[in-house]
Amino acid sequence: MTRVPRKFYEALAIGAPRPLREPPARVERMIHFVPPHIDKLRAKIGALAAQVDVVLGNLEDAIPIEAKVAAREGFVAMARATDFGSTGLWARVNALNSPWFLDDMTRLVGEVGDKLDVVMLPKVEGPWDIAFIDQYLALLEARHGLKEPILVHAILETAEGVNNVEAIAAASPRMHGMSLGPADLAASRAMKTTRVGGGHPDYRVLADANQAGGPRASAQQDLWHYTIARMVDACAANGIKPFYGPFGDFADAAACEAQFRNAFLMGCVGAWTLHPSQIAIAKKVFSPDPAEVAFAKRILEAMPDGAGAVMIDGKMQDDATWKQAKVIIDLARQVAAKDPALAERYAL
Ligand code: GLV
Ligand code: MG
């Protein structure tokens, strides 16, 4: 259940900014995770911010319990000390039922709410979780006189959350998007894995036995295909953005790239980067390939009004391929505006 249409875009607290009608058009190829309690990493945030699209201060899982308060205060210090320019600043707060959530929200919004673009909320189970944080943020925004609404990004990482993915995506105009959280989701579903994202060597399809008794072909399948597909549809239908989440095997760049690329091809716009080596992977994968951009440009040029049918290199193009080409060109333009090296290669 959501509000009646007329009320959907009203502020939820007196004095809070109105929700945005359209989410801001930002390039968010990688959400780079930083543990804000570690002083030596915090000192490098300025340089890091110039290399990534989003810096996220992580307060939730992976932060030791005894460092929860230091991480929160480290986030405040880092937000105050850094000029993020066009780079996004996000925080992953602790879950709604944790002992840290209340103070995470009051400290962050109270101290640096004007710099905080997005709150990433873990373990979202249904639209009621979004309704709660929506109302709570509105009250905090009003109290602190914020002019821009802070957006909410949900992590899809429980079985119940996946069941409710469409309702979560539609729950509020504050919704920025969603990320797959494969580690918690695996646990929640009782999947028999011990990994953070990626495939599993035992999840495969075996070809039928052949009469000659020769070796049977077998191929590893993607454990995350179903969830990503549901997430992409829920997000696209609601005009918000889907992301692949974390890939935990930092030494396996090829597997990381393959997972990110599958997600990109299926409609995701970015992924988390937990290790500096993953930044270049995400940048490469989530920026459209210059050869694809060149082909898309030929389609648009061959069909100036976006209708009819033409052949290009023996392949049929029509109104629908024109729309696909437009998705790629629109993304390339956004990326080009941010990335001069790619702008040159795209030549748009
Ligand atoms: C991320 O939070 C995950 O659980 O994979
Ligand atoms: Mg998680």
XYZ file of N, CA and C in Angstrom, residues 31 90 120-121 124 130 152-157 161-162 164-171 175-181 227 230-236 238 240-245 268-270 272:
144
model
N 30.262 1.962 -6.090
C 30.009 2.499 -4.756
C 31.185 1.977 -3.932
N 27.784 8.546 0.423
C 26.743 7.687 0.970
C 27.206 7.112 2.309
N 22.284 4.065 2.703
C 22.072 2.676 2.288
C 21.551 1.913 3.504
N 20.371 1.316 3.338
C 19.733 0.611 4.456
C 19.846 -0.898 4.242
N 16.620 -4.847 4.258
C 15.248 -4.350 4.069
C 14.344 -5.543 3.750
N 10.957 0.841 4.547
C 11.199 2.087 3.808
C 10.303 3.194 4.374
N 17.279 7.080 -0.220
C 17.446 5.778 0.450
C 17.745 4.710 -0.598
N 18.748 3.900 -0.294
C 19.132 2.780 -1.162
C 18.997 1.508 -0.319
N 18.214 0.565 -0.802
C 17.953 -0.652 -0.029
C 18.908 -1.768 -0.446
N 19.352 -2.562 0.514
C 20.081 -3.778 0.149
C 19.077 -4.928 0.143
N 19.105 -5.664 -0.979
C 18.208 -6.811 -1.147
C 18.980 -8.028 -0.666
N 18.745 -8.425 0.583
C 19.619 -9.451 1.151
C 18.916 -10.355 2.153
N 12.829 -9.931 1.768
C 13.070 -8.757 0.934
C 12.885 -9.088 -0.541
N 13.426 -10.225 -0.968
C 13.263 -10.604 -2.383
C 11.784 -10.830 -2.688
N 9.391 -9.279 -1.491
C 8.701 -7.987 -1.510
C 9.396 -6.960 -2.388
N 10.225 -7.414 -3.322
C 11.096 -6.455 -4.021
C 10.319 -5.380 -4.780
N 9.192 -5.747 -5.374
C 8.438 -4.732 -6.128
C 7.880 -3.669 -5.183
N 7.350 -4.102 -4.053
C 6.769 -3.145 -3.105
C 7.850 -2.245 -2.499
N 9.038 -2.799 -2.287
C 10.141 -1.985 -1.751
C 10.509 -0.902 -2.768
N 10.616 -1.299 -4.033
C 11.017 -0.335 -5.076
C 10.001 0.796 -5.210
N 8.735 0.479 -4.941
C 7.670 1.469 -5.139
C 7.317 2.215 -3.861
N 8.040 1.944 -2.764
C 7.561 2.389 -1.453
C 7.596 3.892 -1.240
N 13.264 6.586 -2.733
C 14.063 5.430 -3.147
C 15.021 5.805 -4.276
N 16.289 5.563 -4.041
C 17.318 5.796 -5.059
C 17.515 4.550 -5.913
N 17.570 3.398 -5.241
C 17.828 2.151 -5.947
C 18.030 1.022 -4.964
N 18.646 -0.031 -5.457
C 18.772 -1.265 -4.675
C 20.046 -1.986 -5.069
N 20.655 -2.672 -4.110
C 21.818 -3.517 -4.416
C 21.538 -4.938 -3.981
N 22.035 -5.875 -4.770
C 22.034 -7.279 -4.347
C 23.044 -7.437 -3.207
N 22.617 -8.079 -2.119
C 23.530 -8.399 -1.007
C 23.692 -9.911 -0.926
N 17.671 -13.543 -8.831
C 17.480 -12.386 -7.949
C 17.759 -11.082 -8.694
N 14.852 -10.201 -10.922
C 13.713 -9.617 -10.193
C 14.007 -8.195 -9.759
N 15.241 -7.990 -9.293
C 15.624 -6.654 -8.826
C 15.606 -5.649 -9.981
N 16.154 -6.049 -11.132
C 16.200 -5.141 -12.284
C 14.780 -4.767 -12.715
N 13.890 -5.746 -12.801
C 12.520 -5.428 -13.213
C 11.836 -4.505 -12.207
N 12.008 -4.794 -10.927
C 11.366 -3.955 -9.904
C 11.904 -2.532 -9.987
N 13.204 -2.397 -10.160
C 13.798 -1.055 -10.214
C 13.397 -0.337 -11.496
N 13.535 -1.014 -12.642
C 13.239 -0.347 -13.915
C 11.779 0.093 -13.961
N 10.029 1.092 -11.634
C 9.799 2.227 -10.743
C 10.764 3.384 -10.976
N 14.010 3.503 -10.678
C 15.129 3.606 -9.746
C 16.235 2.649 -10.222
N 17.402 2.684 -9.540
C 18.577 2.020 -10.121
C 18.972 0.722 -9.427
N 19.201 -0.341 -10.201
C 19.691 -1.592 -9.631
C 21.223 -1.725 -9.706
N 21.804 -2.326 -8.670
C 23.264 -2.512 -8.589
C 23.596 -3.939 -8.182
N 24.688 -4.463 -8.741
C 25.301 -5.661 -8.157
C 25.940 -5.190 -6.857
N 26.023 -6.051 -5.864
C 26.636 -5.654 -4.597
C 28.105 -5.997 -4.555
N 21.834 -3.579 -14.619
C 22.398 -2.878 -13.455
C 23.288 -1.727 -13.921
N 23.410 -0.719 -13.063
C 24.197 0.465 -13.446
C 25.541 0.540 -12.744
N 25.760 -0.294 -11.709
C 27.013 -0.221 -10.978
C 27.135 -1.397 -10.022
N 29.357 -2.590 -6.015
C 30.185 -2.133 -4.898
C 31.640 -2.463 -5.205
